[in-house]
Coordinates of N, CA and C in Angstrom, one line a residue:
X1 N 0.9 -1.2 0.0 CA 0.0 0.0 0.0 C 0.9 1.2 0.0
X2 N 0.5 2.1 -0.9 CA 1.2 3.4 -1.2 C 1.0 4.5 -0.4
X3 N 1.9 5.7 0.0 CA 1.4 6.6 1.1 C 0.3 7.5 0.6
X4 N -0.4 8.0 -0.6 CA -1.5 8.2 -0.7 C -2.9 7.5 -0.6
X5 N -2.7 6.0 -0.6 CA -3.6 5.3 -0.4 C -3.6 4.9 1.4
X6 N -2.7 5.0 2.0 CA -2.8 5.5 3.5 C -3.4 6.4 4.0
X7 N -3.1 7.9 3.3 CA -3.4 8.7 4.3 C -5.3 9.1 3.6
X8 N -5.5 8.5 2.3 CA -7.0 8.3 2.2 C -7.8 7.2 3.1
X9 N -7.0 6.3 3.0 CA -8.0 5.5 4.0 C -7.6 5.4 5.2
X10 N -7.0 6.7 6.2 CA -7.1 7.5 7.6 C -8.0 8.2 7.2
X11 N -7.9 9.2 6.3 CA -9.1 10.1 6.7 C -10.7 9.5 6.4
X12 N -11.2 8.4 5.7 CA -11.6 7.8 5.0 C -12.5 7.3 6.7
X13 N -11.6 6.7 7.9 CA -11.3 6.0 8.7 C -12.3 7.2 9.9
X14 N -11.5 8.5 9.3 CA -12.0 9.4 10.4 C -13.5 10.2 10.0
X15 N -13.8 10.0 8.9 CA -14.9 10.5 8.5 C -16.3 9.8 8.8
X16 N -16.0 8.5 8.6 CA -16.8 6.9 8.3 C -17.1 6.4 9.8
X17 N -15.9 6.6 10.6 CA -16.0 5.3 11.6 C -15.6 3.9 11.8
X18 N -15.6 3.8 10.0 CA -15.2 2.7 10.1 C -14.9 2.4 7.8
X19 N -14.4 1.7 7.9 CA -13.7 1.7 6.2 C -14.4 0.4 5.8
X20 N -14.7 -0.6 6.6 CA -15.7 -1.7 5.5 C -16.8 -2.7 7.0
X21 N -17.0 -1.7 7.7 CA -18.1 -2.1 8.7 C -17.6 -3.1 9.3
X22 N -16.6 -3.8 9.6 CA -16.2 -5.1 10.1 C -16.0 -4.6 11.5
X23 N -16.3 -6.0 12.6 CA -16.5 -6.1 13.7 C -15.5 -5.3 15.0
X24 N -14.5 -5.4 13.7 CA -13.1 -4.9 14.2 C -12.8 -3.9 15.3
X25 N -13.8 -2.7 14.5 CA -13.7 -1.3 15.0 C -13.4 -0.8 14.4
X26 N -13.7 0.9 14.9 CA -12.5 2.2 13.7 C -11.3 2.1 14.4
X27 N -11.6 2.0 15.9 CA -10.0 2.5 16.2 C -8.9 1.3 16.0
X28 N -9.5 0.1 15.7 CA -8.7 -1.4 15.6 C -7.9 -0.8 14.1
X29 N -8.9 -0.2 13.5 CA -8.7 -0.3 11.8 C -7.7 1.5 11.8
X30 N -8.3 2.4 12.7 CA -7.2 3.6 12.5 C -5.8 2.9 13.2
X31 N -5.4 2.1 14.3 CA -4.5 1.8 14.7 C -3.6 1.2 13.5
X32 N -4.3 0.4 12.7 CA -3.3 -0.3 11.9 C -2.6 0.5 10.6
X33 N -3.9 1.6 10.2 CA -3.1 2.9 9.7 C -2.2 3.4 10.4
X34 N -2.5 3.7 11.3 CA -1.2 4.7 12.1 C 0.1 3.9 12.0
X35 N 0.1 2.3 11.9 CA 1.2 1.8 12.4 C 1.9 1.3 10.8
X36 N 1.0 1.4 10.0 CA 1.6 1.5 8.4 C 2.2 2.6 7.9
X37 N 1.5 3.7 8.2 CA 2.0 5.0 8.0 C 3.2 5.4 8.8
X38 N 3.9 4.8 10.6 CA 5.0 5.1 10.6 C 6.0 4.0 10.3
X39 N 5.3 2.8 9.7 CA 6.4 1.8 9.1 C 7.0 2.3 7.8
X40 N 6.2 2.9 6.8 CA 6.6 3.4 5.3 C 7.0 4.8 5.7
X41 N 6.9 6.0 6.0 CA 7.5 6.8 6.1 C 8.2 7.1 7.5
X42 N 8.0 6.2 8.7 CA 8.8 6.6 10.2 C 7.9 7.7 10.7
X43 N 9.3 8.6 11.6 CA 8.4 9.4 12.2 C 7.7 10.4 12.0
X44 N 7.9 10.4 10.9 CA 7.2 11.4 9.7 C 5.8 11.1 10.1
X45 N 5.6 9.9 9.6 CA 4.4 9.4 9.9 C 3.4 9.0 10.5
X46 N 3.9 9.4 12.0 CA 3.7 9.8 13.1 C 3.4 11.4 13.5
X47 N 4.0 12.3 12.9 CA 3.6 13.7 12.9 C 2.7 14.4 11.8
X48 N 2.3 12.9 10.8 CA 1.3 13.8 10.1 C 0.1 13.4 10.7
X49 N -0.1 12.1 11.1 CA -1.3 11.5 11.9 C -1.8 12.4 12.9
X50 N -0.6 13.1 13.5 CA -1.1 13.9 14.6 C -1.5 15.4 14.5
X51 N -1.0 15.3 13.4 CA -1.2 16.7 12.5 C -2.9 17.0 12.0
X52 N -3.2 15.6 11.6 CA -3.9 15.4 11.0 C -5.4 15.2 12.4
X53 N -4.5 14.8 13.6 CA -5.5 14.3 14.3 C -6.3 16.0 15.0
X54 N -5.0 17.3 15.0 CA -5.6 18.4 15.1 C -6.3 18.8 14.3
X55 N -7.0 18.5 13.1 CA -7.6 18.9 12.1 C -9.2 18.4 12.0
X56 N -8.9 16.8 12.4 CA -9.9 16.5 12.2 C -9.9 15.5 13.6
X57 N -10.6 16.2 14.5 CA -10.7 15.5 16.2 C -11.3 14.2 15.9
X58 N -11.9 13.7 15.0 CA -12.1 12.2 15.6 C -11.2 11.2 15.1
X59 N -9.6 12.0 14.6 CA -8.9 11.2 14.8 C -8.4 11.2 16.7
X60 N -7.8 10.4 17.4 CA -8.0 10.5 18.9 C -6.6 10.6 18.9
X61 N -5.6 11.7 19.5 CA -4.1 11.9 20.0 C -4.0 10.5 21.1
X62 N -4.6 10.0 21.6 CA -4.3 9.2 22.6 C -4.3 7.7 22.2
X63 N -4.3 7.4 20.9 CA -4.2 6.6 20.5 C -3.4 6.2 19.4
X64 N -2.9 7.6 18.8 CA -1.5 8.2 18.1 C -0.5 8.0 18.8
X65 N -0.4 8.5 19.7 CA 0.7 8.8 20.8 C 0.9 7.7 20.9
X66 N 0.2 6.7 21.6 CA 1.2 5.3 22.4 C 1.5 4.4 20.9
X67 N 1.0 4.4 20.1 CA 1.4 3.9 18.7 C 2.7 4.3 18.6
X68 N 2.9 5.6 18.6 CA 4.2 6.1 18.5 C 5.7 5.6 18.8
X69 N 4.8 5.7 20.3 CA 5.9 4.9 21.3 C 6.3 3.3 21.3
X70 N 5.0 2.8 21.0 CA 5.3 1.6 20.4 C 5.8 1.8 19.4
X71 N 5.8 2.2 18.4 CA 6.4 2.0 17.2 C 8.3 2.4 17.6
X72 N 8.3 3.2 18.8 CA 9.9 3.2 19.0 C 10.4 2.2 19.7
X73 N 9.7 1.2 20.4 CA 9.8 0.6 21.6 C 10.2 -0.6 20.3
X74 N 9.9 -1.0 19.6 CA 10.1 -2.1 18.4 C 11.0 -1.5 17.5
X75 N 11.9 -0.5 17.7 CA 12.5 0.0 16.8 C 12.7 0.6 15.6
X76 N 11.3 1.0 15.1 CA 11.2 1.8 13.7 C 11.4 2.9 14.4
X77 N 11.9 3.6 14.9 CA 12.5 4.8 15.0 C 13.3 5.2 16.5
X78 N 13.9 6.1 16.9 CA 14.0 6.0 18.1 C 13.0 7.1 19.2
X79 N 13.3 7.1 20.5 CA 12.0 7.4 21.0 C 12.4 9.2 21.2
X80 N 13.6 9.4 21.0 CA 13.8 10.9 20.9 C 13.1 11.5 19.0
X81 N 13.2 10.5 18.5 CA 12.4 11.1 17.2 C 10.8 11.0 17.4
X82 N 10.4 10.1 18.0 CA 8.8 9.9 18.3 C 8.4 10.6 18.9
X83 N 9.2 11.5 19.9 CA 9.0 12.9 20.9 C 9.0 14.0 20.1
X84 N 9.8 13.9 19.3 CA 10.4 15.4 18.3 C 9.7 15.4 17.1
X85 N 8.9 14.4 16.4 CA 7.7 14.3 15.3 C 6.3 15.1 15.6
X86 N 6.1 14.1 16.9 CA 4.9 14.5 17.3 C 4.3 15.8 18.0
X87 N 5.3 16.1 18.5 CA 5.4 17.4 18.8 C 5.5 18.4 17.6
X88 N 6.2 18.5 16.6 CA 6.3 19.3 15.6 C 4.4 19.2 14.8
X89 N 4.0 17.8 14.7 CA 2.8 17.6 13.9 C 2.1 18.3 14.8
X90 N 2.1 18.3 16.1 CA 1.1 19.2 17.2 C 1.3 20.7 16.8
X91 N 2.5 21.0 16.3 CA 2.2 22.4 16.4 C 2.0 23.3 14.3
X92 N 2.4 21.5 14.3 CA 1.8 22.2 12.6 C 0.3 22.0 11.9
X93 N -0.4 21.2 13.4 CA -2.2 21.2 13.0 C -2.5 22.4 13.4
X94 N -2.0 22.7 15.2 CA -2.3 24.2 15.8 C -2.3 25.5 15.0
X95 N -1.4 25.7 14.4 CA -0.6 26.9 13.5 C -1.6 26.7 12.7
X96 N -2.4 25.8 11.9 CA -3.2 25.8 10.2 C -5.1 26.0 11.2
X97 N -4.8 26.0 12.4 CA -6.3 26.4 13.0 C -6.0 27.7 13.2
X98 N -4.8 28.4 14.0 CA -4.7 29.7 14.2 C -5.0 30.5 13.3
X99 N -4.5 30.5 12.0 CA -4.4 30.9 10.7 C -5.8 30.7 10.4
X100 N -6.6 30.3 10.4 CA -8.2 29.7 10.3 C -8.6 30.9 11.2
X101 N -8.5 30.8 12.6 CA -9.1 31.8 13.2 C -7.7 33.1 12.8
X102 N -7.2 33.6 12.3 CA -6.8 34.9 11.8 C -7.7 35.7 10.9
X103 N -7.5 34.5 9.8 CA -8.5 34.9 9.0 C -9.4 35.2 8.6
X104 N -10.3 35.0 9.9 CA -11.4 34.6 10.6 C -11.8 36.3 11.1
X105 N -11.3 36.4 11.9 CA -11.1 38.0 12.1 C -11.8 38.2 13.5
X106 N -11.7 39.3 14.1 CA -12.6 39.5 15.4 C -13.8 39.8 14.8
X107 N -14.0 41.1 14.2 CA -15.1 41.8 13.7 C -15.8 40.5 12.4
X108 N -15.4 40.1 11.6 CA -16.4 38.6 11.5 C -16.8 37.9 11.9
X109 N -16.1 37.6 13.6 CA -16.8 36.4 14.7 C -17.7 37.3 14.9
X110 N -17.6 38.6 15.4 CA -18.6 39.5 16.3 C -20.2 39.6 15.7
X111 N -19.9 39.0 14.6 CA -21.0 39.8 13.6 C -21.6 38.1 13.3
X112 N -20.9 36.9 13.3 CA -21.7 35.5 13.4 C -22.4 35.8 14.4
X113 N -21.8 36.0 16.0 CA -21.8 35.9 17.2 C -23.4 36.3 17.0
X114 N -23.4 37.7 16.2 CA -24.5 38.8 16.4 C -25.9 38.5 16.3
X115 N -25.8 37.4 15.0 CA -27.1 36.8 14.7 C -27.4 35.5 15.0
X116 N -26.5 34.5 16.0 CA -27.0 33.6 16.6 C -28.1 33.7 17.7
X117 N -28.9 32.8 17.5 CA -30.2 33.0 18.6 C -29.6 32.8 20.6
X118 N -29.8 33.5 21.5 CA -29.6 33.1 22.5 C -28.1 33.9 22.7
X119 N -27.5 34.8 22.2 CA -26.0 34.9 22.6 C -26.3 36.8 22.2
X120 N -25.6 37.1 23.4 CA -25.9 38.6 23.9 C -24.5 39.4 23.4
X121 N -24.1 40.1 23.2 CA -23.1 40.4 22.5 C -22.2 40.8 24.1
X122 N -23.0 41.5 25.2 CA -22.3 41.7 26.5 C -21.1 40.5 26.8
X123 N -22.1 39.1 26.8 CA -21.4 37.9 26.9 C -19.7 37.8 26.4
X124 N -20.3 38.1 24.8 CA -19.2 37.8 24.1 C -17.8 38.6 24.4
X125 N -18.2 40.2 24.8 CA -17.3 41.1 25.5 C -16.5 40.4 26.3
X126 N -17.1 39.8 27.1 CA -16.6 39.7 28.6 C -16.0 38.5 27.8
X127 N -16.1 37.4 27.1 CA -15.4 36.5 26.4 C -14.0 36.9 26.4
X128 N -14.4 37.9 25.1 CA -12.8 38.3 24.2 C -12.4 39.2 25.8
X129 N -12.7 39.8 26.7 CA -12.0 40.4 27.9 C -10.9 39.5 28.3
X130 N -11.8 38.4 29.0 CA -11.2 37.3 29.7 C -9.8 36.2 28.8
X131 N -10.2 36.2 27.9 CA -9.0 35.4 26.9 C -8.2 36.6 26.5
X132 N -8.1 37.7 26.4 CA -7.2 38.5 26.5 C -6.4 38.9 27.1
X133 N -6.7 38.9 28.6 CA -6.3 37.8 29.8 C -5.6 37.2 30.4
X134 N -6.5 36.1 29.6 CA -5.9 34.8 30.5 C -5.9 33.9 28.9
X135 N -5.6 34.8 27.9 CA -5.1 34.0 26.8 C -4.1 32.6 26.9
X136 N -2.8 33.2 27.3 CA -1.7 32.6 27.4 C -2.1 31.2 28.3
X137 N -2.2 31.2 29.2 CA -2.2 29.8 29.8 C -3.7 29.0 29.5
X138 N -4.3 30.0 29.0 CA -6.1 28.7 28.0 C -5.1 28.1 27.4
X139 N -3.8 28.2 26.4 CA -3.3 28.1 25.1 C -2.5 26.9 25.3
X140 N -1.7 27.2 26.8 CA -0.5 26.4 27.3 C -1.4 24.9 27.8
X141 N -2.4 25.1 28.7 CA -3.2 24.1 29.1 C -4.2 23.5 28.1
X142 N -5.1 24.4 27.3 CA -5.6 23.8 26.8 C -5.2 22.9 26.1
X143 N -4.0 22.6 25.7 CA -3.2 21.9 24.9 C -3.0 20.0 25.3
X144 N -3.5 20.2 26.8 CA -3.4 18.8 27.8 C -4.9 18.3 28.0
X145 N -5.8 19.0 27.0 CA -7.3 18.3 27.8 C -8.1 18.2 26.4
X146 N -8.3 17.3 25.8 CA -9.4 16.8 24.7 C -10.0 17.5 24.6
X147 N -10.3 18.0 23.4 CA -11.8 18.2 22.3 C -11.0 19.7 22.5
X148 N -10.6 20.4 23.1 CA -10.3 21.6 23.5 C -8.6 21.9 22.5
X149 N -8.0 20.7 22.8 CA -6.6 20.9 22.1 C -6.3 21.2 20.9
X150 N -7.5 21.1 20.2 CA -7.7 22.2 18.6 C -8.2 23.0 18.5
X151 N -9.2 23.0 19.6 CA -10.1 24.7 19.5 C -9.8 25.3 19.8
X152 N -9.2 25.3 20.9 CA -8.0 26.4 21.2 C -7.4 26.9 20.5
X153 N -6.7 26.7 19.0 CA -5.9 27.2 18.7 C -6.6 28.8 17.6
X154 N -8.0 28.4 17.3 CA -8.9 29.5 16.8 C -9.3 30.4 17.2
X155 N -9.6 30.6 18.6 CA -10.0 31.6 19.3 C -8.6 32.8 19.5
X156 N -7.1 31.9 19.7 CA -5.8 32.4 19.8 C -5.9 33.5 18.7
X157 N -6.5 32.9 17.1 CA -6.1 33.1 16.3 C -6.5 34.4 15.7
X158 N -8.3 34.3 16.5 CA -9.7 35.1 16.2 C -8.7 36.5 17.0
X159 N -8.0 36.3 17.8 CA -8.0 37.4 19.2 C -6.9 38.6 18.8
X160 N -5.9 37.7 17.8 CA -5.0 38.4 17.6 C -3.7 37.8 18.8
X161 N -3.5 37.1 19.4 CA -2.3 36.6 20.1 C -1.4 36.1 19.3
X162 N 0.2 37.0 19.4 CA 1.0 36.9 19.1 C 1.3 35.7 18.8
X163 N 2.0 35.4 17.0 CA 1.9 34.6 16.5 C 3.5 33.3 17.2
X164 N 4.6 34.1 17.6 CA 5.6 34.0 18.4 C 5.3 33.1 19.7
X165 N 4.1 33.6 20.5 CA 3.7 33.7 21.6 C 2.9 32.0 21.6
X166 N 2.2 32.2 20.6 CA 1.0 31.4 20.2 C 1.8 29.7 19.7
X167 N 3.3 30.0 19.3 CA 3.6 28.5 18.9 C 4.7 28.4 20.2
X168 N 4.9 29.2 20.8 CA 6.0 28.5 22.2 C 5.1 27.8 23.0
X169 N 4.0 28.3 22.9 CA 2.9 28.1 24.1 C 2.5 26.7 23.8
X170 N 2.3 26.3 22.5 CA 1.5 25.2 21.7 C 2.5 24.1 21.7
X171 N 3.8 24.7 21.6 CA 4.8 23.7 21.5 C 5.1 23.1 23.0
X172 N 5.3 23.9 24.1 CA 5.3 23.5 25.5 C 4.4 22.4 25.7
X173 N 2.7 23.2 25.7 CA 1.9 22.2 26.4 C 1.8 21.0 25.4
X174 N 2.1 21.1 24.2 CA 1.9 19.8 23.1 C 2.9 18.8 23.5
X175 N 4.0 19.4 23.6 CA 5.7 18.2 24.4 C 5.2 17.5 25.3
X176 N 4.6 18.4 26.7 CA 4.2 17.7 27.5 C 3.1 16.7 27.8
X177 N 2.0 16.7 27.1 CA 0.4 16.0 26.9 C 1.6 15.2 25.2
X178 N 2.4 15.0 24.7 CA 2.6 14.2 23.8 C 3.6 13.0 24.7
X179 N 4.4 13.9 25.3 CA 5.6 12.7 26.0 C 4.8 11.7 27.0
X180 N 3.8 12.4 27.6 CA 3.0 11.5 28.5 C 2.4 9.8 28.1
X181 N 1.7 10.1 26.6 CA 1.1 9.2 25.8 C 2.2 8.5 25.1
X182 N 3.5 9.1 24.6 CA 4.4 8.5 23.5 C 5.3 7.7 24.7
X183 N 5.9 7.8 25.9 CA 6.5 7.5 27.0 C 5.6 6.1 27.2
X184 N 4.4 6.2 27.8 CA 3.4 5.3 28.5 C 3.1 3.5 26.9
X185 N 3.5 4.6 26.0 CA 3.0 3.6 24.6 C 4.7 2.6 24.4
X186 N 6.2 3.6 25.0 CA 7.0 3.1 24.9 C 7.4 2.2 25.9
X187 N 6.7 2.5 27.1 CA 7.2 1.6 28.4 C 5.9 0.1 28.4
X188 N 4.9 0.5 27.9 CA 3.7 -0.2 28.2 C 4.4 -1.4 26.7
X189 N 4.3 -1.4 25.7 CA 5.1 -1.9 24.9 C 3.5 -2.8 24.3
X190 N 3.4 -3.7 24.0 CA 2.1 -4.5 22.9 C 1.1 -4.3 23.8
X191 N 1.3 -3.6 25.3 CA 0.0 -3.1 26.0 C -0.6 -1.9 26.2
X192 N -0.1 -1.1 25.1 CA 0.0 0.3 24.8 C -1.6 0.7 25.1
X193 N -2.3 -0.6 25.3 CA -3.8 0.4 24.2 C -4.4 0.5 26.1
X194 N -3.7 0.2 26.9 CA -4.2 0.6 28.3 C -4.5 1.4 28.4
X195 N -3.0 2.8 27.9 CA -3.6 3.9 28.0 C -4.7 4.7 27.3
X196 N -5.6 4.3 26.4 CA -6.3 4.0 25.4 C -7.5 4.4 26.5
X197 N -8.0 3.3 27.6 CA -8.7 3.3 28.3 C -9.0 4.3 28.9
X198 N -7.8 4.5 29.8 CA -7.9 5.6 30.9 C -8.0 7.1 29.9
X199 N -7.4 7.1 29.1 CA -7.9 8.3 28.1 C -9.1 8.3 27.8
X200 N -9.8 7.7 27.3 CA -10.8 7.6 26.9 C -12.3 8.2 28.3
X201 N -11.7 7.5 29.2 CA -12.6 8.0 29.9 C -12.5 9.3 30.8
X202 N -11.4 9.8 30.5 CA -11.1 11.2 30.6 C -11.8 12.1 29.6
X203 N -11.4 11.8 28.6 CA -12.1 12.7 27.1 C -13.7 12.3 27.4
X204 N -14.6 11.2 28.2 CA -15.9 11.5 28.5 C -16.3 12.1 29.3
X205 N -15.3 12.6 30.5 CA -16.0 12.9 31.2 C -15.7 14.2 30.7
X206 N -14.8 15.0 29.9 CA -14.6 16.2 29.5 C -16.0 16.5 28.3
X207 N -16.7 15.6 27.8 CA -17.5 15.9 26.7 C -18.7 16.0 28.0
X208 N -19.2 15.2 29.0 CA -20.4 15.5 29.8 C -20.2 16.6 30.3
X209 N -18.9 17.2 31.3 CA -19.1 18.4 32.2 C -18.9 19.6 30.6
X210 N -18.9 19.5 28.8 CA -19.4 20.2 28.1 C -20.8 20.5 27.6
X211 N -21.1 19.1 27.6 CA -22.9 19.2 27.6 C -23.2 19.8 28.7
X212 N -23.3 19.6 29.7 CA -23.6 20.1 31.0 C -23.8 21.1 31.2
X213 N -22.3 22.3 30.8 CA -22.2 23.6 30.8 C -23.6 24.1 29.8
X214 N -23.4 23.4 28.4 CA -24.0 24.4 27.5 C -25.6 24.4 27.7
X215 N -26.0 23.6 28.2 CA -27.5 22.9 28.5 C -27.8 23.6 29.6
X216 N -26.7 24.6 30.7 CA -27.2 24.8 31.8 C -27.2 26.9 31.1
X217 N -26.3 26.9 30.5 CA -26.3 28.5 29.5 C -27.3 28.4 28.6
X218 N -27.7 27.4 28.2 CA -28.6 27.5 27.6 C -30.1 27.8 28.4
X219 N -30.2 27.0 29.0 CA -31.7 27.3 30.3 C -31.6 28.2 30.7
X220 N -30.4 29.1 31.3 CA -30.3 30.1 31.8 C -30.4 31.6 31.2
X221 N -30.1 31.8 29.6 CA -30.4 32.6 28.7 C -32.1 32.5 28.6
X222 N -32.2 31.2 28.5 CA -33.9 31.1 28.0 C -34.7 31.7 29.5
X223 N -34.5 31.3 30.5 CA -35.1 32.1 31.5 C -34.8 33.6 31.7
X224 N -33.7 34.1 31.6 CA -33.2 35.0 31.6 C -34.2 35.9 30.5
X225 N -34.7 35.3 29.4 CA -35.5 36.4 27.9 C -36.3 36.4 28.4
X226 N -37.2 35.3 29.6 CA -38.5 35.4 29.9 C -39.0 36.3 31.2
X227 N -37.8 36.1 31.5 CA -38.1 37.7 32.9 C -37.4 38.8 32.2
X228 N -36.9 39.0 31.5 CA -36.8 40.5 30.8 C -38.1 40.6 30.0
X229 N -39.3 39.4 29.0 CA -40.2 39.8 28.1 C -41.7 40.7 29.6
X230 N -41.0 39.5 30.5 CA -42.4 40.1 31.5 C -42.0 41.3 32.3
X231 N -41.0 41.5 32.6 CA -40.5 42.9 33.3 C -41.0 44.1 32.5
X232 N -40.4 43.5 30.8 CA -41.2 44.6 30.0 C -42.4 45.0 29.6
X233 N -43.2 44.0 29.7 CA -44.9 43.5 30.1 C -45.4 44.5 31.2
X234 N -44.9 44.5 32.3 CA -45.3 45.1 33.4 C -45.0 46.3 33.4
X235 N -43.9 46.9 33.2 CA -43.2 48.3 32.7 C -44.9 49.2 32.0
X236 N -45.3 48.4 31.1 CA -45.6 48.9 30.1 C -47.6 49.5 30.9

């Protein structure tokens, strides 16, 4: 298999769920991509997966990473390259989302922002306030906690944070949340996918306490219209 017929049937993998519905899984069937793609190109091929995994989140970093490490722990590469790939592919998905939100603009978000139902533009102030901020360490950390580790890098991008600023920061927290996964995949060795687990149920409980939030801003806006419609009711 050729490296363009790899990296279509990863994204193929990440789109679908699954590439021919077998019992297997996606992630049985993305693992075996990941581990073809650093056998034909190394650790190349390892920093585009994760490149790729900032781009399009349902590829999972936590299942990249210990691949990785396995794949050093058996020898296709060594584990100082597995560290130094995957960290560069982390900050070359980040950088192509920043650039997305540059592009993006403040005064274009402001003006989506403007005509979504339910979102006050005061809110949004106090948004862009607060990440202006406390930009820098959303940027450093967000980089260590799922679903977050790419969207972060748009908002950086929307705000105007130094472009300098914006890849030291991405490069730090990405080394750190990458060595953890590529380390655990090198020491753990054909039992890499443990950490698989315990990730996994981290990244749930990060997607409930997200529903949670937006479902409780949400009720809260909606009550919030309905005592300003009757305040104005009574006013009148």
């Amino acid at each position: 298999m050729n490296f363009f017929s790899l990296f279509t049937a990863g994204i193929l993998v990440a789109q679908t769920g699954s590439t021919d519905g077998s019992s297997g899984g996606w992630l049985t069937q993305l693992s075996d991509w990941a581990v073809s793609l650093m056998d034909i190109i190394g650790p190349a091929g390892a920093a585009l997966a994760i490149a790729l995994e900032n781009l399009f989140p349902p590829l999972p970093s936590e299942v990249i990473l210990p691949l990785a490490g396995f794949a050093a722990a058996r020898g296709s590469f060594t584990l100082a390259e597995a560290l130094i790939w995957t960290t560069a592919g982390s900050v070359v998905g980040a950088v192509a989302l920043y650039w997305v939100g540059k592009l993006l603009g403040r005064e274009r978000t402001r003006k989506i922002f403007s005509k979504l139902p339910l979102v006050d533009m005061n809110d949004v102030d106090r948004v862009e306030a607060w990440f202006d901020k406390n930009g820098p360490k959303t940027v450093f950390f967000g980089r260590m906690v799922p679903i977050f580790r790419s969207l972060i890098s748009i908002p950086a991008g929307i705000t105007g944070m130094p472009f300098w600023q914006f890849v030291l920061l991405t490069t730090a927290g990405s080394a750190i949340w990458n060595s953890i996964f590529v380390l655990a995949g090198f020491y753990l060795g054909d039992n890499w996918h443990i950490v698989e687990q315990y990730a996994n149920t981290f990244q749930r409980i990060v997607i409930v306490v997200v529903i949670l939030a937006i479902v409780g801003w949400v009720i809260y806006k909606i009550l919030k219209r309905r005592r300003e419609k009757v305040t104005s009711t009574d006013e009148r």
